[in-house]
CSV table of C-alpha atoms in Angstrom, one decimal:
chain,number,residue,atom,x,y,z
A,1,MET,CA,-37.5,-32.7,-35.7
A,2,THR,CA,-40.4,-35.2,-35.2
A,3,PHE,CA,-38.5,-37.6,-33.1
A,4,THR,CA,-38.3,-37.0,-29.1
A,5,SER,CA,-35.0,-36.8,-27.2
A,6,SER,CA,-34.2,-39.1,-24.8
A,7,ALA,CA,-32.1,-38.3,-21.5
A,8,ALA,CA,-29.4,-40.8,-22.8
A,9,LEU,CA,-29.3,-38.9,-25.8
A,10,LEU,CA,-29.3,-35.4,-24.4
A,11,ASP,CA,-26.7,-36.9,-21.9
A,12,ALA,CA,-24.7,-37.7,-24.8
A,13,VAL,CA,-25.0,-34.7,-26.9
A,14,VAL,CA,-24.3,-32.2,-24.3
A,15,LEU,CA,-21.2,-34.4,-23.3
A,16,ALA,CA,-20.1,-34.1,-27.3
A,17,VAL,CA,-20.8,-30.4,-27.0
A,18,VAL,CA,-19.0,-29.2,-23.5
A,19,SER,CA,-16.0,-31.9,-24.6
A,20,ARG,CA,-15.2,-29.8,-27.7
A,21,GLU,CA,-14.0,-26.8,-25.7
A,22,GLU,CA,-10.5,-27.7,-23.7
A,23,GLN,CA,-11.5,-24.9,-21.3
A,24,GLY,CA,-15.0,-25.7,-20.8
A,25,THR,CA,-18.1,-23.5,-22.3
A,26,TYR,CA,-21.4,-22.0,-20.4
A,27,GLY,CA,-24.6,-23.3,-21.1
A,28,TYR,CA,-26.2,-20.3,-23.6
A,29,ARG,CA,-23.4,-21.5,-25.8
A,30,ILE,CA,-24.3,-25.1,-25.2
A,31,THR,CA,-27.9,-24.5,-25.9
A,32,GLN,CA,-26.9,-22.6,-29.0
A,33,GLN,CA,-24.6,-25.3,-30.6
A,34,ILE,CA,-27.2,-28.2,-29.5
A,35,LYS,CA,-30.2,-25.9,-30.9
A,36,GLU,CA,-28.5,-26.4,-34.4
A,37,VAL,CA,-29.5,-30.1,-34.4
A,38,LEU,CA,-32.2,-30.4,-31.6
A,39,ASP,CA,-35.0,-28.4,-30.2
A,40,LEU,CA,-33.8,-27.8,-26.8
A,41,SER,CA,-34.7,-24.6,-24.4
A,42,GLU,CA,-32.3,-23.7,-21.7
A,43,SER,CA,-34.9,-24.5,-18.9
A,44,ALA,CA,-34.4,-28.2,-20.7
A,45,LEU,CA,-30.5,-28.0,-20.7
A,46,TYR,CA,-29.8,-27.2,-17.0
A,47,PRO,CA,-31.2,-30.3,-15.6
A,48,VAL,CA,-29.0,-32.4,-18.0
A,49,LEU,CA,-25.8,-30.3,-16.6
A,50,ARG,CA,-26.9,-30.7,-13.2
A,51,ARG,CA,-27.2,-34.5,-13.8
A,52,LEU,CA,-24.0,-34.7,-15.6
A,53,GLN,CA,-22.2,-32.9,-12.7
A,54,LYS,CA,-23.4,-35.3,-10.1
A,55,ASP,CA,-22.4,-38.2,-11.9
A,56,GLN,CA,-18.7,-36.8,-12.1
A,57,CYS,CA,-19.1,-36.2,-15.8
A,58,LEU,CA,-18.6,-32.5,-15.9
A,59,THR,CA,-16.8,-30.3,-13.5
A,60,VAL,CA,-18.0,-26.5,-13.0
A,61,TYR,CA,-16.2,-23.2,-12.4
A,62,ASP,CA,-17.1,-19.8,-12.5
A,63,GLU,CA,-15.6,-16.8,-14.0
A,64,THR,CA,-16.5,-13.2,-14.2
A,65,ILE,CA,-17.3,-11.8,-17.8
A,66,ASN,CA,-17.8,-8.0,-18.0
A,67,GLY,CA,-18.9,-7.5,-14.1
A,68,ARG,CA,-21.3,-10.7,-14.6
A,69,ASN,CA,-20.9,-14.5,-13.1
A,70,ARG,CA,-20.7,-17.2,-16.1
A,71,ARG,CA,-20.6,-20.7,-15.0
A,72,TYR,CA,-18.6,-23.0,-17.0
A,73,TYR,CA,-18.9,-26.7,-17.9
A,74,GLN,CA,-15.6,-29.1,-18.6
A,75,THR,CA,-15.8,-32.6,-19.4
A,76,THR,CA,-14.0,-35.2,-16.8
A,77,SER,CA,-11.9,-38.0,-17.5
A,78,LYS,CA,-15.0,-40.2,-16.7
A,79,GLY,CA,-17.3,-37.8,-18.7
A,80,LEU,CA,-15.2,-38.2,-22.0
A,81,GLU,CA,-15.2,-42.4,-20.9
A,82,GLN,CA,-19.0,-42.0,-20.7
A,83,LEU,CA,-19.1,-39.9,-24.1
A,84,ASP,CA,-16.7,-42.9,-25.8
A,85,ARG,CA,-19.4,-45.2,-24.6
A,86,TYR,CA,-22.4,-43.1,-26.1
A,87,ARG,CA,-20.6,-42.6,-29.3
A,88,ALA,CA,-20.1,-46.2,-29.9
A,89,ASP,CA,-23.7,-47.2,-28.7
A,90,TRP,CA,-24.6,-44.3,-30.9
A,91,LYS,CA,-22.9,-45.8,-34.1
A,92,GLU,CA,-24.4,-49.3,-33.4
A,93,TYR,CA,-28.0,-47.9,-33.0
A,94,SER,CA,-28.0,-45.7,-36.0
A,95,GLN,CA,-26.8,-48.8,-38.2
A,96,LYS,CA,-29.7,-50.6,-37.3
A,97,ILE,CA,-32.3,-47.4,-37.8
A,98,ASP,CA,-30.5,-47.3,-41.3
A,99,HIS,CA,-31.1,-50.8,-42.1
A,100,LEU,CA,-34.5,-50.5,-41.4
A,101,PHE,CA,-34.9,-47.4,-43.4
A,102,TRP,CA,-32.7,-48.1,-46.4
A,103,GLY,CA,-32.0,-51.7,-46.2
A,104,GLU,CA,-28.3,-51.0,-45.8
A,105,PRO,CA,-26.2,-53.5,-44.2
A,106,SER,CA,-25.6,-52.8,-40.4
C-alpha cells in the first residue's frame, strides 16, 4: 500500500485485532493479522503495544506454551471505548475521502 500508517491508525488497528479475542492474543499473531492489510513488522508493533498498555487500553499476561513464555494482550474497558471512538472517527474520515475520490455523498 502506498499510504503511510499514522500512530493513531496503528493504535486503532491493533485494538481492533486484539479486541476480537476474548482471552487475548500475542504479538506474532497480531502482526500476521495486520500484515493482511498493512505493511507492519514485529519491531514496529511492540512500541504500539507498549503505548496502548501505558495508556491502559491493554492489559498483559504471560502464559507458558511448550516450555516458552508467550505474552498475551487483552483490551480493557478503556481500550474498547477508545476503539469505539476510532471506529467513529474512521467512518467519518473514510466517508470524506470517498467523497473526494468518487464524489459520493458524505
